XYZ file of C-alpha atoms in Angstrom:
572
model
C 35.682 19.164 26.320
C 33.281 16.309 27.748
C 30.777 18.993 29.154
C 30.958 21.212 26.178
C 30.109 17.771 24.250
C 27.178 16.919 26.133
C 25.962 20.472 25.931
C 26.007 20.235 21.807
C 23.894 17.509 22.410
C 21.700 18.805 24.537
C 21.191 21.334 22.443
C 20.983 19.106 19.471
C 17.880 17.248 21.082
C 16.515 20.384 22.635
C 16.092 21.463 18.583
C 14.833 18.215 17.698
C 12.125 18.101 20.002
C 10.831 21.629 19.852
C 12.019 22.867 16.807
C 11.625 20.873 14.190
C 7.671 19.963 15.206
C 7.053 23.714 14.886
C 7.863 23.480 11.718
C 6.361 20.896 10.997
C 2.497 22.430 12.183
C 3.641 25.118 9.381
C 4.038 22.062 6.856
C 7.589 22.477 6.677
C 9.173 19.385 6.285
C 11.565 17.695 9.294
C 14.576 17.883 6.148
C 14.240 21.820 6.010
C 13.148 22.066 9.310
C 16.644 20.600 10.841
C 18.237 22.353 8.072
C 16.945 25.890 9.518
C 17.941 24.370 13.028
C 21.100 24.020 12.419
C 21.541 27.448 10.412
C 19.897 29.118 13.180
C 21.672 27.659 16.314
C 25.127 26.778 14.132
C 28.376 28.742 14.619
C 27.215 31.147 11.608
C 23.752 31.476 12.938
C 22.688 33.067 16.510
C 26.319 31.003 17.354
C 28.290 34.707 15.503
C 26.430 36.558 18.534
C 27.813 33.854 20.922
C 31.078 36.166 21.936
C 28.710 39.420 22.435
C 25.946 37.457 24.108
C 27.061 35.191 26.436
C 24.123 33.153 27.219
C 23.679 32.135 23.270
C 26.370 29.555 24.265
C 24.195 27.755 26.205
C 21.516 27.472 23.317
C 23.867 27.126 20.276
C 26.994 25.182 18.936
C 29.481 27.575 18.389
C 32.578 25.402 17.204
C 31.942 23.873 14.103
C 34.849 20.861 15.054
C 32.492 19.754 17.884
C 30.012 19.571 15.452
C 31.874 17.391 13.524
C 31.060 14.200 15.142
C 27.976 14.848 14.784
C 28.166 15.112 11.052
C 30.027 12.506 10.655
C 27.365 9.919 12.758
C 24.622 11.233 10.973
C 26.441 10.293 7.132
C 27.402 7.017 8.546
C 23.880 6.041 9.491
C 21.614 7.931 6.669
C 23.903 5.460 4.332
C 23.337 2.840 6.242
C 19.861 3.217 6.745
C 19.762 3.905 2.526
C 21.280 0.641 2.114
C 19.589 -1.233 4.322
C 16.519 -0.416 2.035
C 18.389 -2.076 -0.616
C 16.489 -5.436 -2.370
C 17.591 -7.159 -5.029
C 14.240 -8.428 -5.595
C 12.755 -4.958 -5.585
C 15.390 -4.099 -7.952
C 14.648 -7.298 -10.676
C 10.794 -6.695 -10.597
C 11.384 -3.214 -11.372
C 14.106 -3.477 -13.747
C 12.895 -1.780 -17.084
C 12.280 1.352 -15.013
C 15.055 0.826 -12.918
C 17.860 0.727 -15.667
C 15.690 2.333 -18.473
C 14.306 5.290 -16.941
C 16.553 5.545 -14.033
C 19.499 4.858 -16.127
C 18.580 7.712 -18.874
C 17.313 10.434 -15.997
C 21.220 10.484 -14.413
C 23.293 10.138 -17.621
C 20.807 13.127 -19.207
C 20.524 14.985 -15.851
C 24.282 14.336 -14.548
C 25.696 15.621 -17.688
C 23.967 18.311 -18.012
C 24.540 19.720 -14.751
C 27.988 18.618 -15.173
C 28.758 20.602 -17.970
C 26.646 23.609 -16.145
C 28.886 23.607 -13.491
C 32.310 23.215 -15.832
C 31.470 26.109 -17.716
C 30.452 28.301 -15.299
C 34.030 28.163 -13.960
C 32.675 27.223 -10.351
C 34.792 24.239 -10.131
C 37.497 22.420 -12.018
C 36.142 19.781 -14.561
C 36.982 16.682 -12.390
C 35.404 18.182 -9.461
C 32.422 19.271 -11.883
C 31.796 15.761 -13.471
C 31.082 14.788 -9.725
C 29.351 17.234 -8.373
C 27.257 17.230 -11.487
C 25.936 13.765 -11.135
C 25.552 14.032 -6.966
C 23.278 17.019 -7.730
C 21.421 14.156 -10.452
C 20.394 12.564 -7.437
C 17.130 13.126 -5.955
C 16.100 13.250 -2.224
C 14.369 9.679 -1.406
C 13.637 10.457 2.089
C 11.021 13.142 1.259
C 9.546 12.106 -2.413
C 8.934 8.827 -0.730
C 7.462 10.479 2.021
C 5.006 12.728 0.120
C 4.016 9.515 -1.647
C 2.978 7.646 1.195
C 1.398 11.117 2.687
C -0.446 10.588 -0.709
C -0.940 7.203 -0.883
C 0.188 7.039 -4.135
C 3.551 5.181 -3.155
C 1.632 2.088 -4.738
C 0.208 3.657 -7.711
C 1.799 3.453 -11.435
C 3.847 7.128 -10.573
C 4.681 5.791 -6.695
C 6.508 2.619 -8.714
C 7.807 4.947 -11.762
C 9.120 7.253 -9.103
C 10.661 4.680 -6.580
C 12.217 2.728 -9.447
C 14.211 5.880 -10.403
C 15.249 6.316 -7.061
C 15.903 2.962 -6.604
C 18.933 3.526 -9.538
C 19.841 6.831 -7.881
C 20.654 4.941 -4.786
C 22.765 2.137 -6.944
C 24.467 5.510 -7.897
C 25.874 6.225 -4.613
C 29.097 3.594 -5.039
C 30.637 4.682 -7.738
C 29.704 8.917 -6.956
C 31.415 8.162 -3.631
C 33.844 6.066 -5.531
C 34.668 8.700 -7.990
C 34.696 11.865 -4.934
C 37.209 9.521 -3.169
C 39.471 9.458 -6.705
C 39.281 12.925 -7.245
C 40.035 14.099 -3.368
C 43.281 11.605 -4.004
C 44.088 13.417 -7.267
C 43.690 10.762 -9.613
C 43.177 11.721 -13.015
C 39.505 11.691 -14.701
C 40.895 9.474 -17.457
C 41.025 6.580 -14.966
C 38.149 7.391 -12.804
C 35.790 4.932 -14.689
C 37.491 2.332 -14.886
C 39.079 2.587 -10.791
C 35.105 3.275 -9.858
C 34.360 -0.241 -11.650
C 37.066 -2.075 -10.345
C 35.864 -0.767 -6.943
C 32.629 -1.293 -7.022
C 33.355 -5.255 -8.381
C 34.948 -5.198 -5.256
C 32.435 -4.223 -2.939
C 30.108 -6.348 -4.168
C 32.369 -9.286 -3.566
C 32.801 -8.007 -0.442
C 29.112 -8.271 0.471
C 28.522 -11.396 -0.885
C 31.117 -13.491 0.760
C 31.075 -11.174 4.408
C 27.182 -12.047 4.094
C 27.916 -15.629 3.018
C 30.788 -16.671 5.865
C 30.368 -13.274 8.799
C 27.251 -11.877 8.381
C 24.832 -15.040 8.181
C 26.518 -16.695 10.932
C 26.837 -13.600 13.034
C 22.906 -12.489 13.014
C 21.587 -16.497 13.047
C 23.501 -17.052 16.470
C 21.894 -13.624 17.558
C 19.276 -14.491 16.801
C 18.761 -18.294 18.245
C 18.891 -16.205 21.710
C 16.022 -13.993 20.984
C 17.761 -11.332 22.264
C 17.088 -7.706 20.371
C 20.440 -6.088 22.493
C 22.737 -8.943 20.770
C 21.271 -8.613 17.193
C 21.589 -4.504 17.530
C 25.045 -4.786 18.635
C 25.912 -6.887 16.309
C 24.270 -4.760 13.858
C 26.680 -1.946 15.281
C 29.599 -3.870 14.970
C 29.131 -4.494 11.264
C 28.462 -0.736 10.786
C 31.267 0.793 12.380
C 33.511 -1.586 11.598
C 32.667 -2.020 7.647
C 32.897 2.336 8.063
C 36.221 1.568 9.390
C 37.909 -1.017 7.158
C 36.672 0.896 3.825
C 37.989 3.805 5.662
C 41.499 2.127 6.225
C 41.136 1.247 2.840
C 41.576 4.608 1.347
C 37.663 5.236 0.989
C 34.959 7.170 2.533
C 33.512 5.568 5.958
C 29.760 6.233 4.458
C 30.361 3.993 2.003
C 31.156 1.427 4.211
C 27.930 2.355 6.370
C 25.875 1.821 3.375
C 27.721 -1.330 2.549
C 26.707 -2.861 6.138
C 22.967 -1.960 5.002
C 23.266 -3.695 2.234
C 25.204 -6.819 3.753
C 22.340 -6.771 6.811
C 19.199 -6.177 4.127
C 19.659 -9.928 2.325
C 19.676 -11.657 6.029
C 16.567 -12.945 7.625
C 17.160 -10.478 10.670
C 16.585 -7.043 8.565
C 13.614 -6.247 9.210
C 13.353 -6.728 13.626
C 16.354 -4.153 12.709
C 14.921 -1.668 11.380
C 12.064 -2.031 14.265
C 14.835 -1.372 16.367
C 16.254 1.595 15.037
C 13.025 3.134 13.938
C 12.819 5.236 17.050
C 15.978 6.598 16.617
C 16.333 7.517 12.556
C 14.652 10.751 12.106
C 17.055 11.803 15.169
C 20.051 10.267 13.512
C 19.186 11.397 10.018
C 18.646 15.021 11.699
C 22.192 15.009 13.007
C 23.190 15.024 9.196
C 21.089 17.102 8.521
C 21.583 19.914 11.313
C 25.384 20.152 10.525
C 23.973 20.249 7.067
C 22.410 23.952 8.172
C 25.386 24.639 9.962
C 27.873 24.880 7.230
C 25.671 27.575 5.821
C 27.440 30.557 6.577
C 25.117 33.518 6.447
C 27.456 36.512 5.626
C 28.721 34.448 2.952
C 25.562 33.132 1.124
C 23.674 36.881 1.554
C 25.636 38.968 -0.561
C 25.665 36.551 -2.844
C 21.615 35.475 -2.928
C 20.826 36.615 -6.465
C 23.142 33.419 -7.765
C 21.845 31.213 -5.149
C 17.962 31.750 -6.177
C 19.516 31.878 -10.111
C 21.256 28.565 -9.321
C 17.919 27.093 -7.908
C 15.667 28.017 -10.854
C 18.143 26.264 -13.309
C 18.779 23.655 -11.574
C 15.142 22.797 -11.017
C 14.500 23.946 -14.404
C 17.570 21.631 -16.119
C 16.143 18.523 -14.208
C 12.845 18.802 -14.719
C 13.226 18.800 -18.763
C 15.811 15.813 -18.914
C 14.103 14.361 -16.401
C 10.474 14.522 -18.601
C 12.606 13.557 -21.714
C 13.877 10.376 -19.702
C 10.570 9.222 -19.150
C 9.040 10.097 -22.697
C 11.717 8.186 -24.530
C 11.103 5.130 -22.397
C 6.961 4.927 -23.410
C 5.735 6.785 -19.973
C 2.724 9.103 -20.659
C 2.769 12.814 -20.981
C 1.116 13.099 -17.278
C 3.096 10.589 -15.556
C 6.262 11.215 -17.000
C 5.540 15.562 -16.306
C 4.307 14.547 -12.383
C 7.809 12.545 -11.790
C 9.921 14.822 -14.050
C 8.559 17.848 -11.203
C 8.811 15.424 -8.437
C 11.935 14.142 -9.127
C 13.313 18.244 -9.649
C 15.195 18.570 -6.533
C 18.592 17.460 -5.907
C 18.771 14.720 -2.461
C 20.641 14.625 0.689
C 23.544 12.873 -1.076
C 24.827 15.696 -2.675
C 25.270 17.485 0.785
C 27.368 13.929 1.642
C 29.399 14.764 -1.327
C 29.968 18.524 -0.702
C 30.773 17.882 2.522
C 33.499 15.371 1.724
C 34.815 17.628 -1.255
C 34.806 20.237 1.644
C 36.781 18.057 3.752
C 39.013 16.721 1.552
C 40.212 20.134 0.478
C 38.517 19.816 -3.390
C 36.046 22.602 -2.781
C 35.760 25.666 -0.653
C 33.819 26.319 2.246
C 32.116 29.437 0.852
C 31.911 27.627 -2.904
C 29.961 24.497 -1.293
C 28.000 26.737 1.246
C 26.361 28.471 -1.728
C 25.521 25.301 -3.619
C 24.134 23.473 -0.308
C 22.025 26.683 0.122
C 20.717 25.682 -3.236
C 20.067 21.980 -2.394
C 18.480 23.533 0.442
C 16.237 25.946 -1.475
C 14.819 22.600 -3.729
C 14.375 20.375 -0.849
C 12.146 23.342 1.017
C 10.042 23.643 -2.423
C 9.825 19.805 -2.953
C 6.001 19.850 -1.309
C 4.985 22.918 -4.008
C 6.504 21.132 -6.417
C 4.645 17.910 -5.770
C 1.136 20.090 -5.703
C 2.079 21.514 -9.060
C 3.062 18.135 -10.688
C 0.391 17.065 -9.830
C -2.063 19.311 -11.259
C -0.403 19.244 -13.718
C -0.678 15.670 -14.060
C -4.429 15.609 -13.929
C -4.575 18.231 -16.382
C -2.565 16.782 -19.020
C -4.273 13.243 -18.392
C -7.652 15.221 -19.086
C -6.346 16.006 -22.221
C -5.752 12.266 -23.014
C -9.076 11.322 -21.657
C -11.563 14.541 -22.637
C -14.153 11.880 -22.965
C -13.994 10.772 -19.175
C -15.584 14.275 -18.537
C -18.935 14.257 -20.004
C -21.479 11.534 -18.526
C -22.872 10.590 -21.143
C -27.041 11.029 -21.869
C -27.917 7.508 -21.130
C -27.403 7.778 -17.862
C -30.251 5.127 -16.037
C -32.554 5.914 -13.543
C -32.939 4.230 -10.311
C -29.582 4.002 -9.907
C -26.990 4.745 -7.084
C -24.347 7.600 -7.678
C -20.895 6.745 -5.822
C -18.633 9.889 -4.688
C -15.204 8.653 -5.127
C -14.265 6.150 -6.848
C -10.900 5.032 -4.930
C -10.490 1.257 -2.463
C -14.374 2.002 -0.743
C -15.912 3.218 -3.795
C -14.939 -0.182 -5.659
C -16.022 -2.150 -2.852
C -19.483 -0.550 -2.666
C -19.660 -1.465 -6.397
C -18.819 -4.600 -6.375
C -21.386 -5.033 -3.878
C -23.994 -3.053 -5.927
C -22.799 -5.290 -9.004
C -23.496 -8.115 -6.931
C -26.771 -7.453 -6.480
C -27.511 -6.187 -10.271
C -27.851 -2.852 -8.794
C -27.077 0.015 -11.219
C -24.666 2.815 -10.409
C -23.012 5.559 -11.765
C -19.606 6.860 -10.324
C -17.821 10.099 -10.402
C -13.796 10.664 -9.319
C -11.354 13.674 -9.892
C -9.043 11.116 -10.592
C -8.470 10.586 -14.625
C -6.401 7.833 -14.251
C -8.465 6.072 -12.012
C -11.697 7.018 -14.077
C -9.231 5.355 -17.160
C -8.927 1.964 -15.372
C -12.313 1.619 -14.270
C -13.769 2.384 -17.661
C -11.356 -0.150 -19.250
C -12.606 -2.561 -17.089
C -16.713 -1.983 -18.402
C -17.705 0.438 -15.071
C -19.813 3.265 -15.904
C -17.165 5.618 -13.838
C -16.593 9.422 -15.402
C -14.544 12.098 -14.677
C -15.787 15.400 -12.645
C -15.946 16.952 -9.340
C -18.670 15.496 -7.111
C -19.446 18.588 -5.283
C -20.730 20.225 -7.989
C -24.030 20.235 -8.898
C -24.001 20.543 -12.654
C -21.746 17.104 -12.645
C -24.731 15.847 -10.442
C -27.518 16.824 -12.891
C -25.582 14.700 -15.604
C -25.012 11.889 -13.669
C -28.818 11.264 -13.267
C -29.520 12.792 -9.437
C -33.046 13.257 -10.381
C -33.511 9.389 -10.585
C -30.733 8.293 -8.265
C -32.397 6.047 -5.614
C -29.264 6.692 -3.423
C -25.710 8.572 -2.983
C -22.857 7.074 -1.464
C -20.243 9.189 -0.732
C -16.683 7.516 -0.544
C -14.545 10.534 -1.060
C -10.868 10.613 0.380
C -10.938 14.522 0.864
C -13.191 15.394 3.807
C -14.064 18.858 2.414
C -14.832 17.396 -0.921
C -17.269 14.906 0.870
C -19.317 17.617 2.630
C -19.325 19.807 -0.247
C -21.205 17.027 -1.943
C -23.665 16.406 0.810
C -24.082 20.314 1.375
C -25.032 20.001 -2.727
C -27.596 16.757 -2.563
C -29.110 18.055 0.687
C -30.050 21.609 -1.051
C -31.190 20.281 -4.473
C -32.055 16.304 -3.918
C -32.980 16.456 -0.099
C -35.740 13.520 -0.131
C -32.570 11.233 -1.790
C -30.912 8.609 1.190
C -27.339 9.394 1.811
C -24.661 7.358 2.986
C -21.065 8.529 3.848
C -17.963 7.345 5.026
C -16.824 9.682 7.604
C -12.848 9.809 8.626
C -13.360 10.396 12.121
C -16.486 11.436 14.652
C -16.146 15.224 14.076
C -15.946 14.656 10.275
C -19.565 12.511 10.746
C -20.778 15.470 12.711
C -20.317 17.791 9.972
C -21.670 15.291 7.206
C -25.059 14.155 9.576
C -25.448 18.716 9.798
C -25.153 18.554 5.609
C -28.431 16.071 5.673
C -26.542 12.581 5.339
C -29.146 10.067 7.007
C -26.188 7.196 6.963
C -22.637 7.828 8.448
C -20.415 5.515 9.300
C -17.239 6.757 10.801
C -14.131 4.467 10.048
C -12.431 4.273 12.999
C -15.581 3.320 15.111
C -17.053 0.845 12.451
C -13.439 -0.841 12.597
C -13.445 -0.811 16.171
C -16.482 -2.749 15.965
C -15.901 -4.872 13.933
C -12.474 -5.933 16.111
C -15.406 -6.551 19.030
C -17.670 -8.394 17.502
C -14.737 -10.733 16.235
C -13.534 -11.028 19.542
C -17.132 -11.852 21.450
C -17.468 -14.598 18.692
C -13.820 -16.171 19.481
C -14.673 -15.987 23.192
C -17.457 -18.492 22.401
C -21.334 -15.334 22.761
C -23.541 -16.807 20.321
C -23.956 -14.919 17.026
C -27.437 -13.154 18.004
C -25.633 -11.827 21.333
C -22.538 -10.229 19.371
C -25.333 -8.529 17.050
C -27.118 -6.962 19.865
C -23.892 -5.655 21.909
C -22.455 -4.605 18.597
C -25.499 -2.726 17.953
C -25.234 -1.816 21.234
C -21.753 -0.273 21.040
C -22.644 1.645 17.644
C -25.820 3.735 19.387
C -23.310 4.863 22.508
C -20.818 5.518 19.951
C -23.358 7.744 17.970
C -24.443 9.435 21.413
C -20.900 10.269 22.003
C -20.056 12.231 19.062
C -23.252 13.652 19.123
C -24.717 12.723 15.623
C -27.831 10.080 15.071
């Protein structure tokens, strides 16, 4: 048993560290990626060939109990990693959106899947009032990771779209609550009102454990500085809250995710999650690899039509309530149909909840394998989904704005046109401004166009690499061109455009990296500055004046430093 344990693990890791980042060079997502793993090296995956082909064993998990564990570590710790996110400060600033938005998006979205699922005779209607508001739930591990891929987690969607999932996760006490109830078979008539009394109680719970344990616990921790005494601390609280609500008659991920929340109001949460930073993609992808291995091929295939059908409309149902949630609460048409796509697939909490209705005997095996191919199915399209939103987003947001499109005719001359209009772009106006300097700017952005027009810049909307934009934003009697755009490619399509038509113009770019200021100095740009070099700099030239070199000295070695830099990568 011990050896056959270690080799699960092995393999497990073996996955993890091959795997999964060969997916992830195809842009598929770590989620989907240990998803596939564990359908493809799981007991219904190459693990069926296991008997025929002895030397699978050594590569796959063929006993889905061994797996178990596995599952079972990786629930515990994705809820208490979800509620060690958990602020109550976050939660107040955000609060309209939170309870408005959020509020309206699962009670439209929940019931409506809910009664989907009821009278499609797939389950019975206490099991379907559950289900139907875990698959209401979105996934907040990868829309929060596309926004910060984006850097949009900070924009007006990032917070529209993180408030809702901030109310999602609230959601997660009384769904476990209520899966708990109907595994016990308790009637739906008293489910409310046992999920409220519960969850009155686990908030008492976490106030006085953080008040009298928890406070004391992590402040003598941490008056010995050591990082081994507050983590095993940390891993006393988790297993052992798992284990009490467990004795209790609940579900040992909800006590996980109460120890996140008990260990997120203490001064010690955030040298925590330092600590387990290293080690929660791995643990989430233990979740998620038993996940792929309750997929059981021969079961899902010949029934695939209903899978993809089950997809469609379940993207399809959330995507409208969601986009009526938003509309009814004052959100624009653009913003609300961005989040209302973003916000279309269903998260990794409704895999918790199928796999407790799975264990708890409420739902078949071959009934929860079809929806958690499903899940699967959204989570994979999640990045496609995000592009279209947001096209979609811009487009609509044109329509609001038509007049941030056309530069208008009064366009001055000697003037400076700016190429992106995003944190650089400001700065170089405000500089420009400064110096009563006139400029003209140009972003693909509407939204940002919006703001920066409300606030008296002359900003429009268009694409900077093309030329006709160009002629209307004054080239001929542009004195410079500053190029600040975020998108490489967009950048030197620009400076491919200026150097054929406007080639006696100066040009000055900010370039990403050195091969990105190689390509821009080939396009004609006389001025590059790569980012990573001019911060670099900067860092040196900061540190010669600290170690006393007088400030003519740090000029000429930091002048110095920039001309090897330029003869390294090649570009003058």
């Amino acid at each position: 048993m011990g050896d056959a344990f270690l080799k699960d693990g092995f393999v497990y890791l073996l996955a993890a560290g091959i795997l999964v980042p060969l997916f992830h060079r195809v842009r598929i997502g770590a989620v989907v990626g240990f998803i596939m793993v564990g359908a493809l090296l799981g007991p219904h995956g190459l693990g069926s060939w296991a008997a025929e082909q002895p030397w699978l064993r050594f590569v796959t998990i063929t006993d889905p109990e061994r797996a178990a564990p596995f599952g079972e570590l990786g629930v515990i710790f994705l809820l208490f990693l979800l509620g060690l996110e958990f602020s109550a400060s976050r939660l107040w600033a955000l609060r309209r959106e939170v309870f408005g938005i959020g509020g309206l998006q699962v009670l439209f979205c929940g019931g409506a899947l809910a009664s989907a699922v009821g009278l499609s005779g797939f389950a019975e209607p206490d099991v379907a009032l559950v289900l139907g508001f875990a698959l209401a739930l979105s996934s907040t591990a990868v829309v929060t990771q596309i926004l910060v891929e984006e850097h949009r987690s900070l924009a007006p969607l990032g917070q529209l779209v993180i408030a809702v999932l901030l109310f999602q996760d609230l959601m997660v006490v009384p769904i476990l609550l209520a899966t708990e109830l109907i595994a016990g078979g308790g009637s739906v008539l008293i489910l409310a009102a046992t999920a409220l009394a519960k969850a009155v109680g686990a908030v008492a719970l976490i106030l006085v454990a953080g008040r009298f344990i928890m406070a004391p616990l992590v402040t003598m921790a941490g008056s010995t500085r050591s990082r081994e005494l507050i983590m095993a601390i940390t891993l006393v609280v988790v297993v052992g809250t798992a284990a009490f609500t467990r004795a209790a008659g609940l579900s040992g991920a909800l006590g996980a995710f109460l120890a996140g929340m008990l260990l997120s109001e203490t001064a010690y949460r955030h040298q925590i999650e330092v600590d387990l930073e290293p080690f929660k993609g791995l643990l989430i992808g233990v979740f998620f690899v038993t996940v792929g291995m309750s997929v059981n091929f021969r079961a899902v295939l010949p029934h695939l039509h209903l899978v993809l059908a089950g997809t469609v409309v379940l993207l399809t149902i959330k995507t409208a309530f969601n986009f009526a949630a938003a509309r009814m609460m004052g959100v624009s048409k653009a913003e609300a149909a961005e989040a209302a796509i973003l916000l279309a697939q269903t998260g990794e909490f409704a895999l918790v909840v199928l796999g407790l209705m799975v264990a708890k005997g409420v739902l078949g095996s071959a009934d929860a394998g079809l929806v958690i191919a499903a899940v699967g199915l959204g989570l994979a399209a999640t990045p496609l989904l995000s592009a279209i939103g947001h096209r979609l987003g811009l487009r609509l947001e044109v329509k609001a704005h038509d007049h941030l499109s056309t530069p208008g005719s009064e366009t001055p001359s000697g003037h400076v046109i700016i190429g992106g209009f995003g944190r650089v772009g400001r700065m170089v106006a405000e500089a420009l401004e400064r110096e009563n300097v006139p400029f003209v700017g140009v972003d693909s952005n509407p939204r940002r166009v919006a703001q920066e027009r409300a606030s008296g810049r002359p900003v429009y909307f268009g694409d900077a690499g093309r030329e006709e934009i160009l002629e209307r934003l004054g080239a001929e009697g542009a004195i410079a061109f500053v190029l600040t755009l975020d998108s490489p490619s967009a950048a030197e399509r620009m400076a491919e455009v200026i150097h054929r038509r406007w080639g006696g113009i100066p040009v000055l770019a900010r370039a990403k990296d050195a091969d990105h200021a190689c390509r821009l100095a080939g396009h004609g740009v006389s001025g590059v500055i790569p980012e990573t070099v001019e911060s670099s700099l900067q860092l040196v030239a900061r540190l010669l004046g600290t170690l006393g070199l007088p400030p003519d000295a740090v000029a000429t070695r930091t002048a110095e430093a920039r001309a090897r830099e330029a003869e390294r990568f090649g570009c003058r």
